[in-house]
mmCIF file with all atom_site columns, C-alpha atoms in Angstrom:
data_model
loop_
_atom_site.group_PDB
_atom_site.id
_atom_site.type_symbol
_atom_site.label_atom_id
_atom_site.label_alt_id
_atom_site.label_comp_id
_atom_site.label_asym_id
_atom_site.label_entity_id
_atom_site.label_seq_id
_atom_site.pdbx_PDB_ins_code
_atom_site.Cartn_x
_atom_site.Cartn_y
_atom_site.Cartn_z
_atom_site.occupancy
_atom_site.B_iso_or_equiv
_atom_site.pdbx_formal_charge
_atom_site.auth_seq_id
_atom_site.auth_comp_id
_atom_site.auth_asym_id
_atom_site.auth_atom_id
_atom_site.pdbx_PDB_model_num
ATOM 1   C CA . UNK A 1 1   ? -18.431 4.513   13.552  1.00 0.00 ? 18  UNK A CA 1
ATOM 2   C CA . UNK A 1 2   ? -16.283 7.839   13.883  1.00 0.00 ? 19  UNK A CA 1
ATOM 3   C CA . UNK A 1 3   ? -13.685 9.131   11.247  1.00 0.00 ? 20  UNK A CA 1
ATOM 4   C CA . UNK A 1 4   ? -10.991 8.167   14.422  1.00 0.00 ? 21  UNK A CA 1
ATOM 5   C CA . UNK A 1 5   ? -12.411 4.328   13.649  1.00 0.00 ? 22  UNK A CA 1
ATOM 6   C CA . UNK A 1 6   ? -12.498 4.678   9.529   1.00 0.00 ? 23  UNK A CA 1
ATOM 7   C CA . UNK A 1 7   ? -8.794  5.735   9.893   1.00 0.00 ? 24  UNK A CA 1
ATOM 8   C CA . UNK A 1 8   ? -7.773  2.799   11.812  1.00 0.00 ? 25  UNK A CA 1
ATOM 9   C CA . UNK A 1 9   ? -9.450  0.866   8.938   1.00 0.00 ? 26  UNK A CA 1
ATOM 10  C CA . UNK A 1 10  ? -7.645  2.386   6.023   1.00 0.00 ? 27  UNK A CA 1
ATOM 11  C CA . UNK A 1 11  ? -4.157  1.702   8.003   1.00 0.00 ? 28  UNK A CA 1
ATOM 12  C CA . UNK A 1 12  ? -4.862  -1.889  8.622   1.00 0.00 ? 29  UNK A CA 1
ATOM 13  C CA . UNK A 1 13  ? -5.711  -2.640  4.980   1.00 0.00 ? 30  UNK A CA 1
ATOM 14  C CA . UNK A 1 14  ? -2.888  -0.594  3.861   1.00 0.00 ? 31  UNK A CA 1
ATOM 15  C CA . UNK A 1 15  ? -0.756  -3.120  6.053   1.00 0.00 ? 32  UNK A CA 1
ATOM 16  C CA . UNK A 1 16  ? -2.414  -5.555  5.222   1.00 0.00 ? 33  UNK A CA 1
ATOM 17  C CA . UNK A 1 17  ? -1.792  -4.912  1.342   1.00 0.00 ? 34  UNK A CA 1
ATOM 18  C CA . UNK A 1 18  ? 1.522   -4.012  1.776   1.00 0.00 ? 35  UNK A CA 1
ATOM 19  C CA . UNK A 1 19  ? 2.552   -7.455  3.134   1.00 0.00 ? 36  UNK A CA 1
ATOM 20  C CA . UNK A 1 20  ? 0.172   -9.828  1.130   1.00 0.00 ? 37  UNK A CA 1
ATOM 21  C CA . UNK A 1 21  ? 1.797   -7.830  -2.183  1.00 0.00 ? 38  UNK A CA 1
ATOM 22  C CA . UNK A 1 22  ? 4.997   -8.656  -0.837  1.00 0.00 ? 39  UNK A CA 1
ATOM 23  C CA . UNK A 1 23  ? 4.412   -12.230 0.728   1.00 0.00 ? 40  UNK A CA 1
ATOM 24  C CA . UNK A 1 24  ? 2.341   -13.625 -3.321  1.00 0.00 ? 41  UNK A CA 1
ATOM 25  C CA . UNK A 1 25  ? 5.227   -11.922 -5.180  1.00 0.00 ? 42  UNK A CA 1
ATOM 26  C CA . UNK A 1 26  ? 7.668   -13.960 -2.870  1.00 0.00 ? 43  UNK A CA 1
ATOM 27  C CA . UNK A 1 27  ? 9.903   -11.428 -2.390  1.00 0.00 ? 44  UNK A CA 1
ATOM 28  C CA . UNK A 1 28  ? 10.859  -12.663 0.595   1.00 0.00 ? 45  UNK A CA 1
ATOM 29  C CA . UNK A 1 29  ? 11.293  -16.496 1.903   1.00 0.00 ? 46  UNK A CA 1
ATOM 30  C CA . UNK A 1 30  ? 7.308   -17.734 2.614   1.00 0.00 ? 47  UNK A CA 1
ATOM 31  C CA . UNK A 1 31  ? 9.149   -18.759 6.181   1.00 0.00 ? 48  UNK A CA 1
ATOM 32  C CA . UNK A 1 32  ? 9.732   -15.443 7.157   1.00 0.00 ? 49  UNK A CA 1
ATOM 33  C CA . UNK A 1 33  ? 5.729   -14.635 7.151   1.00 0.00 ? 50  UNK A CA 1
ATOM 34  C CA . UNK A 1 34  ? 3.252   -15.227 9.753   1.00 0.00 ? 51  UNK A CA 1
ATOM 35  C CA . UNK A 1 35  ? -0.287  -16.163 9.224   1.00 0.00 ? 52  UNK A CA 1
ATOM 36  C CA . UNK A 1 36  ? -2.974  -13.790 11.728  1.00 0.00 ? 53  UNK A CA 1
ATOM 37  C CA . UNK A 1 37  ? -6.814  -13.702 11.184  1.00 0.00 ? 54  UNK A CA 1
ATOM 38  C CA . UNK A 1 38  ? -8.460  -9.968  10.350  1.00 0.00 ? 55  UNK A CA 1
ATOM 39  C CA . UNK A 1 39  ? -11.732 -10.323 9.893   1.00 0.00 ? 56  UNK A CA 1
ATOM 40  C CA . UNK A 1 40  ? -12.331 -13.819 9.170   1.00 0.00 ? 57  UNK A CA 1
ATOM 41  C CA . UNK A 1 41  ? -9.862  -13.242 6.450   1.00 0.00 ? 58  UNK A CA 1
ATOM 42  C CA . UNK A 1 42  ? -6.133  -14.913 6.677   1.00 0.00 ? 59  UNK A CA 1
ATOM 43  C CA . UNK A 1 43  ? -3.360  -12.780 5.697   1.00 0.00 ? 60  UNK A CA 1
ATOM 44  C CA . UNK A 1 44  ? 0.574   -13.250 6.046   1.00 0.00 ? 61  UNK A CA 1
ATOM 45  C CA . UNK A 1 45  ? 2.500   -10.620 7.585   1.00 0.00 ? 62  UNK A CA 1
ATOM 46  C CA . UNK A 1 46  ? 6.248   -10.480 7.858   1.00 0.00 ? 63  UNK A CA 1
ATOM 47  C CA . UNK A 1 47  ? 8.004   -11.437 11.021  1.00 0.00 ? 64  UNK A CA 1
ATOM 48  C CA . UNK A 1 48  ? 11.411  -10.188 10.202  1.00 0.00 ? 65  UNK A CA 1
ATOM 49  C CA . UNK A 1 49  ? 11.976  -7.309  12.989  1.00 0.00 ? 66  UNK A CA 1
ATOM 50  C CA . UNK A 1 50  ? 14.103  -4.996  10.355  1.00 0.00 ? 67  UNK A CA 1
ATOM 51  C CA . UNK A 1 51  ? 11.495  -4.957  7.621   1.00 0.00 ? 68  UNK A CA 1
ATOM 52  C CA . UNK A 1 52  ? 8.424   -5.109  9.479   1.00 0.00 ? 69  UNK A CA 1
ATOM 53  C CA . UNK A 1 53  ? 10.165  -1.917  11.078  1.00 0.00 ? 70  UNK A CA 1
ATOM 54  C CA . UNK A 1 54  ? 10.467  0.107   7.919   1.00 0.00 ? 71  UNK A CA 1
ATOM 55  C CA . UNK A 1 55  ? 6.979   -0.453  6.821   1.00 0.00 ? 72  UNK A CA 1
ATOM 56  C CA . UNK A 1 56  ? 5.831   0.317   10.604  1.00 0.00 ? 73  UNK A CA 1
ATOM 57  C CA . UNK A 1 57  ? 7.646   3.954   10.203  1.00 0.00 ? 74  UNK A CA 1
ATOM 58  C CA . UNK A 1 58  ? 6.160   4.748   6.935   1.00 0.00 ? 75  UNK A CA 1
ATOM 59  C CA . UNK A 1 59  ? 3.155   3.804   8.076   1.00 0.00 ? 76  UNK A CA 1
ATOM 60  C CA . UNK A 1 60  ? 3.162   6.224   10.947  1.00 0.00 ? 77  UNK A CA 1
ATOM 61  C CA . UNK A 1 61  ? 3.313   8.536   8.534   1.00 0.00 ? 78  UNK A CA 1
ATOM 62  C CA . UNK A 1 62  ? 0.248   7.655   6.560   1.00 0.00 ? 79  UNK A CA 1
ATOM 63  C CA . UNK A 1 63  ? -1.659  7.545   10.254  1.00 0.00 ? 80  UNK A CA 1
ATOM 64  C CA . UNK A 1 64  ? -0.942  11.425  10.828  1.00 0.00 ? 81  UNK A CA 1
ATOM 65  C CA . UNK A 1 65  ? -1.973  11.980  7.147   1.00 0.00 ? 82  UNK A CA 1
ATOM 66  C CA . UNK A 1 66  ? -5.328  10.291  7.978   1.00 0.00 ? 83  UNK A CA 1
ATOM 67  C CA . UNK A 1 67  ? -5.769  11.702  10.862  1.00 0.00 ? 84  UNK A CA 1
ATOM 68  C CA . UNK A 1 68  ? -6.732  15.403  9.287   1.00 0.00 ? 85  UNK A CA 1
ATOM 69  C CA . UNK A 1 69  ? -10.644 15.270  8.904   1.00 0.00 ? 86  UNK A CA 1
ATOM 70  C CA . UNK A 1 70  ? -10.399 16.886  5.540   1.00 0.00 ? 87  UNK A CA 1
ATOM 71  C CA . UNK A 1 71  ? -6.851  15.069  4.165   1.00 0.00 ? 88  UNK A CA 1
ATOM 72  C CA . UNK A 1 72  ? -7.373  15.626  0.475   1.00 0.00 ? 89  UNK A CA 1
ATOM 73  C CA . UNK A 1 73  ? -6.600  11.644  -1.149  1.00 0.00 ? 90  UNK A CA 1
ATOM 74  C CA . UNK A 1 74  ? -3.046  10.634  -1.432  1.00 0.00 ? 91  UNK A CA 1
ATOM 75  C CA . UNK A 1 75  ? -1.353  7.223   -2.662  1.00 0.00 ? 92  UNK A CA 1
ATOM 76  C CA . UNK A 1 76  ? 1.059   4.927   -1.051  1.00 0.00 ? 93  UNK A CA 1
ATOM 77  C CA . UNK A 1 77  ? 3.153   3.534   -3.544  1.00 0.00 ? 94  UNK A CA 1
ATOM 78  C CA . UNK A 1 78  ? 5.144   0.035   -3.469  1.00 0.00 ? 95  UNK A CA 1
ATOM 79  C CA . UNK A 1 79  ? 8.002   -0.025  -5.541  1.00 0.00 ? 96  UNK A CA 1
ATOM 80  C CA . UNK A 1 80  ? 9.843   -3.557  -6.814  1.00 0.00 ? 97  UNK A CA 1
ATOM 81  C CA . UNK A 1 81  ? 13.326  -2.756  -7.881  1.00 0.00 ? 98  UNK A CA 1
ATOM 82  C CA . UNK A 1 82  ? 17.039  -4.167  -9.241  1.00 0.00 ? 99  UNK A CA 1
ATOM 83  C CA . UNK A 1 83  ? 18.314  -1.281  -8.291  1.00 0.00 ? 100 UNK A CA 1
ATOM 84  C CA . UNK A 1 84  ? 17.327  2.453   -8.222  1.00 0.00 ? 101 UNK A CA 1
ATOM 85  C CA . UNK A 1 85  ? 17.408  2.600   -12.204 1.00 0.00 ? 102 UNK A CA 1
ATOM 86  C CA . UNK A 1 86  ? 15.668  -0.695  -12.823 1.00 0.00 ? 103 UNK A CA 1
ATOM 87  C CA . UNK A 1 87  ? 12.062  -0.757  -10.989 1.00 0.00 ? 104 UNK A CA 1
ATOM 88  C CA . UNK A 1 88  ? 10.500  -4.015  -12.224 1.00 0.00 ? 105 UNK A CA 1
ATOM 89  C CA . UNK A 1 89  ? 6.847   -3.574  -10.926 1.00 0.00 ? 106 UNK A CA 1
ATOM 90  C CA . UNK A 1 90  ? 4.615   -0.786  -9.118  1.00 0.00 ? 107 UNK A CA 1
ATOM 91  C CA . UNK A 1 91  ? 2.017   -1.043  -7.068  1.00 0.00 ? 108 UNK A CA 1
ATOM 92  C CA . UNK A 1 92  ? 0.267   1.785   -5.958  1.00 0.00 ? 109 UNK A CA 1
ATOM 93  C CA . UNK A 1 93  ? -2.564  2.128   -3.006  1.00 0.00 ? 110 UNK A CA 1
ATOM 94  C CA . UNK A 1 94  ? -4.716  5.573   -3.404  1.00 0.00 ? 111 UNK A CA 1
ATOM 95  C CA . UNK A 1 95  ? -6.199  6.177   -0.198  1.00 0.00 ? 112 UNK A CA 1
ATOM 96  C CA . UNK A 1 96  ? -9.542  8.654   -1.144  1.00 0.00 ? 113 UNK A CA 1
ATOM 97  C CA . UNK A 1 97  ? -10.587 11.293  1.907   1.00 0.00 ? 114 UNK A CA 1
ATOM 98  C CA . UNK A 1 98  ? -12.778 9.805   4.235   1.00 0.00 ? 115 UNK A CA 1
ATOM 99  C CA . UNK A 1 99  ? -16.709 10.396  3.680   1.00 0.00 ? 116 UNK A CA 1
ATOM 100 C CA . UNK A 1 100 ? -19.692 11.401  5.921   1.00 0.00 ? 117 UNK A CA 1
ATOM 101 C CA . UNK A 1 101 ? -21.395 7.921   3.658   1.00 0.00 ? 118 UNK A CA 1
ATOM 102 C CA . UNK A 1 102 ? -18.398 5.584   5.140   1.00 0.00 ? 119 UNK A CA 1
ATOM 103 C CA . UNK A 1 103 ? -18.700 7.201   9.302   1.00 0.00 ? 120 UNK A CA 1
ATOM 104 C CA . UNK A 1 104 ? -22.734 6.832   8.897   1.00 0.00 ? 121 UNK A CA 1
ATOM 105 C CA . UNK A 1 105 ? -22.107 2.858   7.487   1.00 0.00 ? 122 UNK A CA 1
ATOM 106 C CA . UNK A 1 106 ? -24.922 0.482   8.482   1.00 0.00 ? 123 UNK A CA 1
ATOM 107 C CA . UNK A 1 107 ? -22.452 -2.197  7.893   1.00 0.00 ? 124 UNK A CA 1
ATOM 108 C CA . UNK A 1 108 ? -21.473 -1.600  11.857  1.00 0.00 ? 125 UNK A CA 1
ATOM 109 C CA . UNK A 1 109 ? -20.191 -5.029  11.743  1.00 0.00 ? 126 UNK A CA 1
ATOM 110 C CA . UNK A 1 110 ? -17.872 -4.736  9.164   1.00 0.00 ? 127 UNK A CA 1
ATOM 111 C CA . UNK A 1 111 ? -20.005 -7.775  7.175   1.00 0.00 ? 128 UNK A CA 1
ATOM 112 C CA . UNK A 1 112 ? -19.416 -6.064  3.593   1.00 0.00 ? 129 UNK A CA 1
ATOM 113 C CA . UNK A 1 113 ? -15.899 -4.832  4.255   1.00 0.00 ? 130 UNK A CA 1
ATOM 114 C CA . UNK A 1 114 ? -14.721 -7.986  5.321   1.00 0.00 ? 131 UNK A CA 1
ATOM 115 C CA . UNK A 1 115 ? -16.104 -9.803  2.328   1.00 0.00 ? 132 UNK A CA 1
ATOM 116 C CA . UNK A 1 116 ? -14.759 -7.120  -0.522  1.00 0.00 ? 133 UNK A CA 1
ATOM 117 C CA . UNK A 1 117 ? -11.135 -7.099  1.641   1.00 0.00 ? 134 UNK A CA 1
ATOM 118 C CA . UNK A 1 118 ? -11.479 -10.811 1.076   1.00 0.00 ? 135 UNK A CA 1
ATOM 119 C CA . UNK A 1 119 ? -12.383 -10.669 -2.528  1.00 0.00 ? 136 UNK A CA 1
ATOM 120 C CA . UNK A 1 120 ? -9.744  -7.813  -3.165  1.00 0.00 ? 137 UNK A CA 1
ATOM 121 C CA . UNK A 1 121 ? -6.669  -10.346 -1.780  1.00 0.00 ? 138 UNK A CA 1
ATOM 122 C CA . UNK A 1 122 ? -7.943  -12.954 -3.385  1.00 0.00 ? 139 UNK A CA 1
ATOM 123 C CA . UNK A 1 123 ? -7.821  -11.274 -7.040  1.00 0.00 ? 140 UNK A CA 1
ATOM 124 C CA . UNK A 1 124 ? -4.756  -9.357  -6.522  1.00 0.00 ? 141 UNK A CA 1
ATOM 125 C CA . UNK A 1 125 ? -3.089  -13.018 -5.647  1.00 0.00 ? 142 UNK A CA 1
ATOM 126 C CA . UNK A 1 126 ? -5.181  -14.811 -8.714  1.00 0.00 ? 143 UNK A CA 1
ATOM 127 C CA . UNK A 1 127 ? -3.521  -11.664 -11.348 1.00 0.00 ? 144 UNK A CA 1
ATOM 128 C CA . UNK A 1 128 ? -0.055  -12.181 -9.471  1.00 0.00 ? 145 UNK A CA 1
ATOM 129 C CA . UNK A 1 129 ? -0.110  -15.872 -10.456 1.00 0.00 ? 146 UNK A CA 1
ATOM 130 C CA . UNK A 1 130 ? 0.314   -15.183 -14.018 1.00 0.00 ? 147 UNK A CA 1
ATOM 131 C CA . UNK A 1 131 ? 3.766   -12.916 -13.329 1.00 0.00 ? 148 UNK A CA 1
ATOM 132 C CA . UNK A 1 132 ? 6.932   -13.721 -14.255 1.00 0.00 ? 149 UNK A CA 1
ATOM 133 C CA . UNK A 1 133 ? 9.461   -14.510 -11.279 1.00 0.00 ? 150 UNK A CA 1
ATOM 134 C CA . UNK A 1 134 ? 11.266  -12.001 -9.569  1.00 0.00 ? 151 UNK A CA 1
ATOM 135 C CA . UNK A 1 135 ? 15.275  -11.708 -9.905  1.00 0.00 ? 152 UNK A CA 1
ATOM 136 C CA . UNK A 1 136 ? 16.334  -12.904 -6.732  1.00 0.00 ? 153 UNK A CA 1
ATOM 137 C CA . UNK A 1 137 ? 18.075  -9.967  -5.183  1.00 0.00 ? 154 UNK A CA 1
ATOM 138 C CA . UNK A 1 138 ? 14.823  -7.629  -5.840  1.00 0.00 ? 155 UNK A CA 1
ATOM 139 C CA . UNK A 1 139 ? 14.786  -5.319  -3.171  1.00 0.00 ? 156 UNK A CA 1
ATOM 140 C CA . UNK A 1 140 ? 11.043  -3.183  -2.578  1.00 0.00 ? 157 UNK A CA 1
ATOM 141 C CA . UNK A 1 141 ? 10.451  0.354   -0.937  1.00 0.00 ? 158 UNK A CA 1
ATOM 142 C CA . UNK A 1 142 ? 7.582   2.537   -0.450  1.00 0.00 ? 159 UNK A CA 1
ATOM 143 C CA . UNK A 1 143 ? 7.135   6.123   -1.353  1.00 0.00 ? 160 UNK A CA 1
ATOM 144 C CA . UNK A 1 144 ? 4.067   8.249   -0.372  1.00 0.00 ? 161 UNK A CA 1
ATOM 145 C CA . UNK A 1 145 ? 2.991   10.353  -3.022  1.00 0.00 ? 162 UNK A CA 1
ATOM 146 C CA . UNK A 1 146 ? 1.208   14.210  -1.295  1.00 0.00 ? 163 UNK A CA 1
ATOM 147 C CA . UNK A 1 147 ? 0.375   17.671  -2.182  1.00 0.00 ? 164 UNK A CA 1
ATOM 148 C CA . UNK A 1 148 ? 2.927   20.253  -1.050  1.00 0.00 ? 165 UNK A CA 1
ATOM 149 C CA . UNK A 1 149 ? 0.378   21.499  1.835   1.00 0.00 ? 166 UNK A CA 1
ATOM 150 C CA . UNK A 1 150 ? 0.353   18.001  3.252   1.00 0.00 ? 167 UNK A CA 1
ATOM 151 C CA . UNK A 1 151 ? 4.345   18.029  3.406   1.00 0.00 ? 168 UNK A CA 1
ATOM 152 C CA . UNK A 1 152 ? 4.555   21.532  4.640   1.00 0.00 ? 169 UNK A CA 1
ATOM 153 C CA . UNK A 1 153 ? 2.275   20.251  7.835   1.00 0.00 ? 170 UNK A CA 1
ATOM 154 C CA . UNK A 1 154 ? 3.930   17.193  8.416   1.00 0.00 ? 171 UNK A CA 1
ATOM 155 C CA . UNK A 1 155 ? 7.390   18.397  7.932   1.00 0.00 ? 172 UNK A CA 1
ATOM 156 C CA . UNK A 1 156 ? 6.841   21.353  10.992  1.00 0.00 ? 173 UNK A CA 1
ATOM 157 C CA . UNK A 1 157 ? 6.188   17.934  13.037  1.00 0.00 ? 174 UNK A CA 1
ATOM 158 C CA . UNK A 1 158 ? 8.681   17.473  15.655  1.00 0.00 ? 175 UNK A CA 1
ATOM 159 C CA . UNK A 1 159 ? 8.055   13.727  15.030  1.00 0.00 ? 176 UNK A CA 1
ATOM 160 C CA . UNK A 1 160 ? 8.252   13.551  11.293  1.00 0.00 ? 177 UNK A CA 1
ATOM 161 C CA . UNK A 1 161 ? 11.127  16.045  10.692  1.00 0.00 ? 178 UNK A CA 1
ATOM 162 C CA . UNK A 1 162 ? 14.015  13.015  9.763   1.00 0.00 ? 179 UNK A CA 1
ATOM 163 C CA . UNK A 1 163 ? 11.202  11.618  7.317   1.00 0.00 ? 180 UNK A CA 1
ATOM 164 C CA . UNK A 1 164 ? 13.488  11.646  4.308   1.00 0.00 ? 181 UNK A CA 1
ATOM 165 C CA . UNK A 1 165 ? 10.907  13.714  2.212   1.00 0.00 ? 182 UNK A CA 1
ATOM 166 C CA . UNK A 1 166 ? 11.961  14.771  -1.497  1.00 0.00 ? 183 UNK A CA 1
ATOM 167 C CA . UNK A 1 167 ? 10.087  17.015  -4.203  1.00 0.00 ? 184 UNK A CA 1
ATOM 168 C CA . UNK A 1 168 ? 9.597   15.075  -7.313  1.00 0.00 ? 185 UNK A CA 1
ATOM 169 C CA . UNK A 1 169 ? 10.064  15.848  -10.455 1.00 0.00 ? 186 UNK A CA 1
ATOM 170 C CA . UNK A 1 170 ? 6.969   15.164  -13.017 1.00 0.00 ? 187 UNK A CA 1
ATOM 171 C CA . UNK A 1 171 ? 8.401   11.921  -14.640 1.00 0.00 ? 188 UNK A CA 1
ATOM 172 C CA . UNK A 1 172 ? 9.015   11.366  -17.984 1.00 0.00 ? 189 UNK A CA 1
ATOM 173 C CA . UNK A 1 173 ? 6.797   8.018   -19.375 1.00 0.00 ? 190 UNK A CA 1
ATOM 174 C CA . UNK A 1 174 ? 9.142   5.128   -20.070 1.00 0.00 ? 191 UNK A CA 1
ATOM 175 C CA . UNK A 1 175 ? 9.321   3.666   -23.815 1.00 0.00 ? 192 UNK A CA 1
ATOM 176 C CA . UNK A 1 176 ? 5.785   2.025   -24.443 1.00 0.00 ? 193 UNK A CA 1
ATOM 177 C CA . UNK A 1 177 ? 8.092   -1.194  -25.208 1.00 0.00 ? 194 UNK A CA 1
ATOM 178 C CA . UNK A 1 178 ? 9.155   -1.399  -21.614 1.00 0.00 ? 195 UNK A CA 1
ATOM 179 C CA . UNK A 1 179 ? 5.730   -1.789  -20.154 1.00 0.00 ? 196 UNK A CA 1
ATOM 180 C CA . UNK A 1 180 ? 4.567   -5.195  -19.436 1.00 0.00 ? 197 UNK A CA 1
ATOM 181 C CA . UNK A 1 181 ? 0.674   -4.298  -18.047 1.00 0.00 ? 198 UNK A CA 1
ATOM 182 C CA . UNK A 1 182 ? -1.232  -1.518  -15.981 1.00 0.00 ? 199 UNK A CA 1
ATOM 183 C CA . UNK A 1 183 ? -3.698  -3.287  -14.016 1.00 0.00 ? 200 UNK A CA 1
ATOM 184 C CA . UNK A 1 184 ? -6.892  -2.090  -11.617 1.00 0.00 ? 201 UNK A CA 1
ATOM 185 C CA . UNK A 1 185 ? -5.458  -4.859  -8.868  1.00 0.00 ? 202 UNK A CA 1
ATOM 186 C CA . UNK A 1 186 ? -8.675  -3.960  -6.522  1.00 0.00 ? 203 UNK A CA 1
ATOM 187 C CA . UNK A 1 187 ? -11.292 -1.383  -4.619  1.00 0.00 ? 204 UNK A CA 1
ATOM 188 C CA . UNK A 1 188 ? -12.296 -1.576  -1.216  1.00 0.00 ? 205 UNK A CA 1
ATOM 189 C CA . UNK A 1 189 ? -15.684 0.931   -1.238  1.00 0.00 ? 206 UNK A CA 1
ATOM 190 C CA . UNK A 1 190 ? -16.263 0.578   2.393   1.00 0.00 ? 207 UNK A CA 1
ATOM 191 C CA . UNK A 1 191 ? -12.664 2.583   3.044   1.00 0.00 ? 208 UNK A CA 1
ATOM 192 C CA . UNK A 1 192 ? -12.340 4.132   -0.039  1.00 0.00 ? 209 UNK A CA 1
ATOM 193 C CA . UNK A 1 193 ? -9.110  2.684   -1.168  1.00 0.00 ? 210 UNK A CA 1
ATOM 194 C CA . UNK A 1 194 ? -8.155  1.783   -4.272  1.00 0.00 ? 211 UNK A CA 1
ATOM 195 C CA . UNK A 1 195 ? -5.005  0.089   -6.399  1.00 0.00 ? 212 UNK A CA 1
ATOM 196 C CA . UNK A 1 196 ? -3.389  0.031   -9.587  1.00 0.00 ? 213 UNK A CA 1
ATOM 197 C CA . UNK A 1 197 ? 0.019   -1.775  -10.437 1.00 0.00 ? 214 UNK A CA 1
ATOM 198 C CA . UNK A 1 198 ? 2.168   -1.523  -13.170 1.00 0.00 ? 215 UNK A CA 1
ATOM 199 C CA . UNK A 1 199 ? 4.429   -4.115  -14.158 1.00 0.00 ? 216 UNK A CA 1
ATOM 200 C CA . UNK A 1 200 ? 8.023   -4.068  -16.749 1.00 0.00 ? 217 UNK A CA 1
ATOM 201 C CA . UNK A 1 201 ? 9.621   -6.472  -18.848 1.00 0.00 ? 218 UNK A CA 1
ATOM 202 C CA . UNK A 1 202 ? 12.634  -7.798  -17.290 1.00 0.00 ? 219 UNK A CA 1
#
C-alpha cells in the first residue's frame, strides 16, 4: 500500500463522516440519503445534486492537501448553524500526516480498518442519540482549518484560486455557560484520523 492509496483512504472516510454526521443528526430529510456498502460497512450518503456538490468541492481541496508526502496534519471542520452568529454544534475531523507504519500495513486487506470505521460510526451515532433536536432551518458548512504555508501553496493553484480562503482570527472562548459537551466522537488508527465535537445549548 503506497501513500497515493492511504490518501484515497483518508478522503473516503472523511466523506464518509461528513455525510453519516449529517444523515444521524437529521439535518436533512432521511429520503434524501442513499444507502452504498464501503467495506462491509453501510453508510448513507446524500443524493441531493446541490449539496453533495459543495462537499465534493471542499473535498477536492482536502485531496491536494493530502496529496503532499510530508502535509503537516490539518482538520476539517463541520459546522451546525442558525445563522452565522448562532453555531449550535461542531464537529471537527483532524486528519494526522500520513506514516511510513500506515504505507508498510500488514492489514493489506483492510480487515482492521474496516472493523474500527465500523465501530467509529457506530459510536458517533450511539453519542448522537442522546442530542437534543435540531431547529429545523439549521443550515451546516465546512471550513478547513491549515497553516499559512499550506494556503500559500494551494492558493498559487490555478485550480484552487476562487477557493474562498480567509485568515482567522484566534477566537475568543464562548461563556463556559453556553457549552453543552466536548466529546472524543472517534479514532480511526489505520488512517490516522481523528474527531472531536462540540455541542451548545440552544
Amino acid at each position: 500500500m503506497n501513500s497515493e492509496d492511504i490518501a484515497a483512504i483518508y478522503l473516503e472516510a472523511v466523506e464518509i463522516f461528513v455525510n453519516h454526521i449529517l444523515y444521524v443528526r437529521e439535518l436533512y430529510p432521511l429520503q434524501i440519503f442513499k444507502k452504498h456498502l464501503v467495506y462491509n460497512t453501510p453508510v448513507f450518503i446524500l443524493s441531493f445534486p446541490t449539496l453533495k456538490c459543495y462537499i465534493a468541492n471542499v473535498l477536492k481541496t482536502v485531496e491536494k492537501m493530502l496529496e503532499n508526502p510530508n502535509h503537516e496534519a490539518f482538520k476539517l471542520e463541520l459546522i451546525v448553524y442558525e445563522h452565522e452568529s448562532k453555531h449550535l454544534e461542531s464537529y471537527v475531523i483532524e486528519m494526522l500526516p500520513i506514516s511510513l507504519d500506515l504505507i508498510q500495513t500488514s492489514d493489506q486487506y483492510l480487515l482492521e480498518y474496516e472493523q474500527q470505521l465500523r465501530s467509529a460510526l457506530y459510536k458517533l451515532a450511539e453519542r448522537c442519540k442522546k442530542l437534543p433536536k435540531l431547529p429545523h432551518d439549521s443550515k451546516f458548512k465546512l471550513q478547513i482549518h491549515t497553516t499559512q504555508i499550506a494556503f500559500q501553496r494551494l492558493s498559487h493553484d490555478v485550480h484552487y484560486q476562487e477557493f474562498p480562503w480567509l485568515q482567522t482570527e484566534v477566537e475568543h472562548k464562548e461563556d463556559a455557560s453556553q457549552k453543552f459537551s466536548i466529546l472524543p466522537l472517534a479514532r480511526i488508527n489505520k488512517v490516522g484520523l481523528k474527531m472531536q465535537a462540540q455541542f451548545y445549548k440552544f
